[in-house]
Coordinates of C-alpha atoms in Angstrom, one line a residue:
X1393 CA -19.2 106.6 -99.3
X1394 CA -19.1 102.9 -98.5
X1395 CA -22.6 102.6 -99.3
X1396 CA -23.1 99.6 -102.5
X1397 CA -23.7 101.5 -105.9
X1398 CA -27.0 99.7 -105.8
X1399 CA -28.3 100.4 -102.7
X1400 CA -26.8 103.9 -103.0
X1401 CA -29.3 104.7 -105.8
X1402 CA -32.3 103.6 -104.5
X1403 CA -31.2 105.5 -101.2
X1404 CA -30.8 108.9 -103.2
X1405 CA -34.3 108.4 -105.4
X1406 CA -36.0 107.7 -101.1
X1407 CA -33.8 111.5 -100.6
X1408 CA -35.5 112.8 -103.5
X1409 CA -39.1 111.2 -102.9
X1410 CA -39.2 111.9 -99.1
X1411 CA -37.7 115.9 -99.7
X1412 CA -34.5 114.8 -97.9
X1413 CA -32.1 118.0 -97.9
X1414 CA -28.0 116.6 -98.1
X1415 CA -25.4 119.4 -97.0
X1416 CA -22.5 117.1 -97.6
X1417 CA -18.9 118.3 -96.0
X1418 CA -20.4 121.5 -93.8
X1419 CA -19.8 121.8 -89.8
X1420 CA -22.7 122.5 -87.8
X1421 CA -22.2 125.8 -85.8
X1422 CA -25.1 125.6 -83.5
X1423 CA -28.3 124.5 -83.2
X1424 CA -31.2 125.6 -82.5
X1425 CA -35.1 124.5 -81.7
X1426 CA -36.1 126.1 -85.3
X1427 CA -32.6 126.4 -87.4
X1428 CA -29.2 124.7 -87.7
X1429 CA -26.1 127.4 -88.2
X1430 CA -23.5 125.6 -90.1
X1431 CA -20.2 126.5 -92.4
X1432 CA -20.5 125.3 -96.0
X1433 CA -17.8 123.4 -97.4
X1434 CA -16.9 126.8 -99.3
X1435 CA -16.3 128.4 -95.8
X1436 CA -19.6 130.7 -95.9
X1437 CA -21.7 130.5 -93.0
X1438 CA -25.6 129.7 -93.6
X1439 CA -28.2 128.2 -91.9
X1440 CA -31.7 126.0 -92.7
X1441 CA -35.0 125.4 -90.9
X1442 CA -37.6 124.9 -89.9
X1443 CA -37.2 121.1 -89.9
X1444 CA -39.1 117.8 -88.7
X1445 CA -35.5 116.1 -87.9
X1446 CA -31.7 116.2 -88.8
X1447 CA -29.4 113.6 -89.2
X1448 CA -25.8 114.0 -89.1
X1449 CA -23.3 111.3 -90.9
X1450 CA -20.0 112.9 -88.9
X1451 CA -17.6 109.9 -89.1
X1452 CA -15.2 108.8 -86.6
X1453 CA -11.9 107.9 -84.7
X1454 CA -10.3 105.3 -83.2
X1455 CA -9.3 105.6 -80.1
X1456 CA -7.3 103.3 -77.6
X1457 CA -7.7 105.4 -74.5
X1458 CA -9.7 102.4 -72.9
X1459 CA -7.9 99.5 -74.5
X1460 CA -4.6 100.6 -73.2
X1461 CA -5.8 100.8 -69.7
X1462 CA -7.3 97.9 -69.5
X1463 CA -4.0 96.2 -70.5
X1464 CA -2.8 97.6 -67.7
X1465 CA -5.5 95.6 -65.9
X1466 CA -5.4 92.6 -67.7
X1467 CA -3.1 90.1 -69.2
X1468 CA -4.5 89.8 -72.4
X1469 CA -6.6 92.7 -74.1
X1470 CA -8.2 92.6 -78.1
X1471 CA -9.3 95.7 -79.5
X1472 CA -12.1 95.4 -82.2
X1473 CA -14.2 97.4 -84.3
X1474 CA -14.1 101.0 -84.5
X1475 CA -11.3 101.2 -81.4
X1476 CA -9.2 99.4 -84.3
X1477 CA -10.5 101.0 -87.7
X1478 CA -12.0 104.5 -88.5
X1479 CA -14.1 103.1 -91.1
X1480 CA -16.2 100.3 -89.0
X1481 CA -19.1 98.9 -89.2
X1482 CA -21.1 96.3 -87.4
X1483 CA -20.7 94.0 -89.7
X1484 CA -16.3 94.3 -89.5
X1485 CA -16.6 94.3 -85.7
X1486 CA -18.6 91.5 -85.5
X1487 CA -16.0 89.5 -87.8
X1488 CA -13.5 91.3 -85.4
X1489 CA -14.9 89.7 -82.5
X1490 CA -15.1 86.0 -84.5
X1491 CA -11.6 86.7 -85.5
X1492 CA -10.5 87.3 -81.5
X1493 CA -12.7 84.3 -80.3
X1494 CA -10.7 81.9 -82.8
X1495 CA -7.2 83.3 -81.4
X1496 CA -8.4 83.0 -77.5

């Protein structure tokens, strides 16, 4: 989703050129050396394979577990990146970090 309209059509005609498969929104149930079991975004249960590789795009959550016990450790503790924001990438976490280094 936070892929640029322009580069997000020239990454779908590579899908289509390279026979990449997209199962958008399904949870993988298994896997296996030859198949992946999964639950469509419907709720009916399928499976695909055989298969040279699988990718999975599964998203994320923050999570201040470690941040809060290090302030316990620490006087003075940042969090950055995706401890801070769900929707991170490398390029926010490094102006995260820039951001921190101008505050310390």
């Amino acid at each position: 989703a936070d892929v640029p309209p322009e580069n997000r059509r020239c990454l779908f005609e590579l899908f289509q050129i390279y026979g990449v498969r997209l199962y958008p929104g399904c949870q993988v149930k298994q896997f296996s050396p030859h198949k992946v079991d999964y639950t469509a975004q419907d709720g009916t249960d399928a499976s695909f394979g055989p298969f040279d590789t699988v990718v999975l795009a599964v998203g994320s959550r923050s999570n201040h577990v470690l941040g809060e016990e290090a302030e316990s450790l620490a006087p003075q503790v940042f969090e950055i990146g995706d401890a801070v924001r769900t929707a991170g990438n490398a390029l926010l976490a490094a102006r995260d970090a820039f951001e921190v280094c101008l505050k310390i």
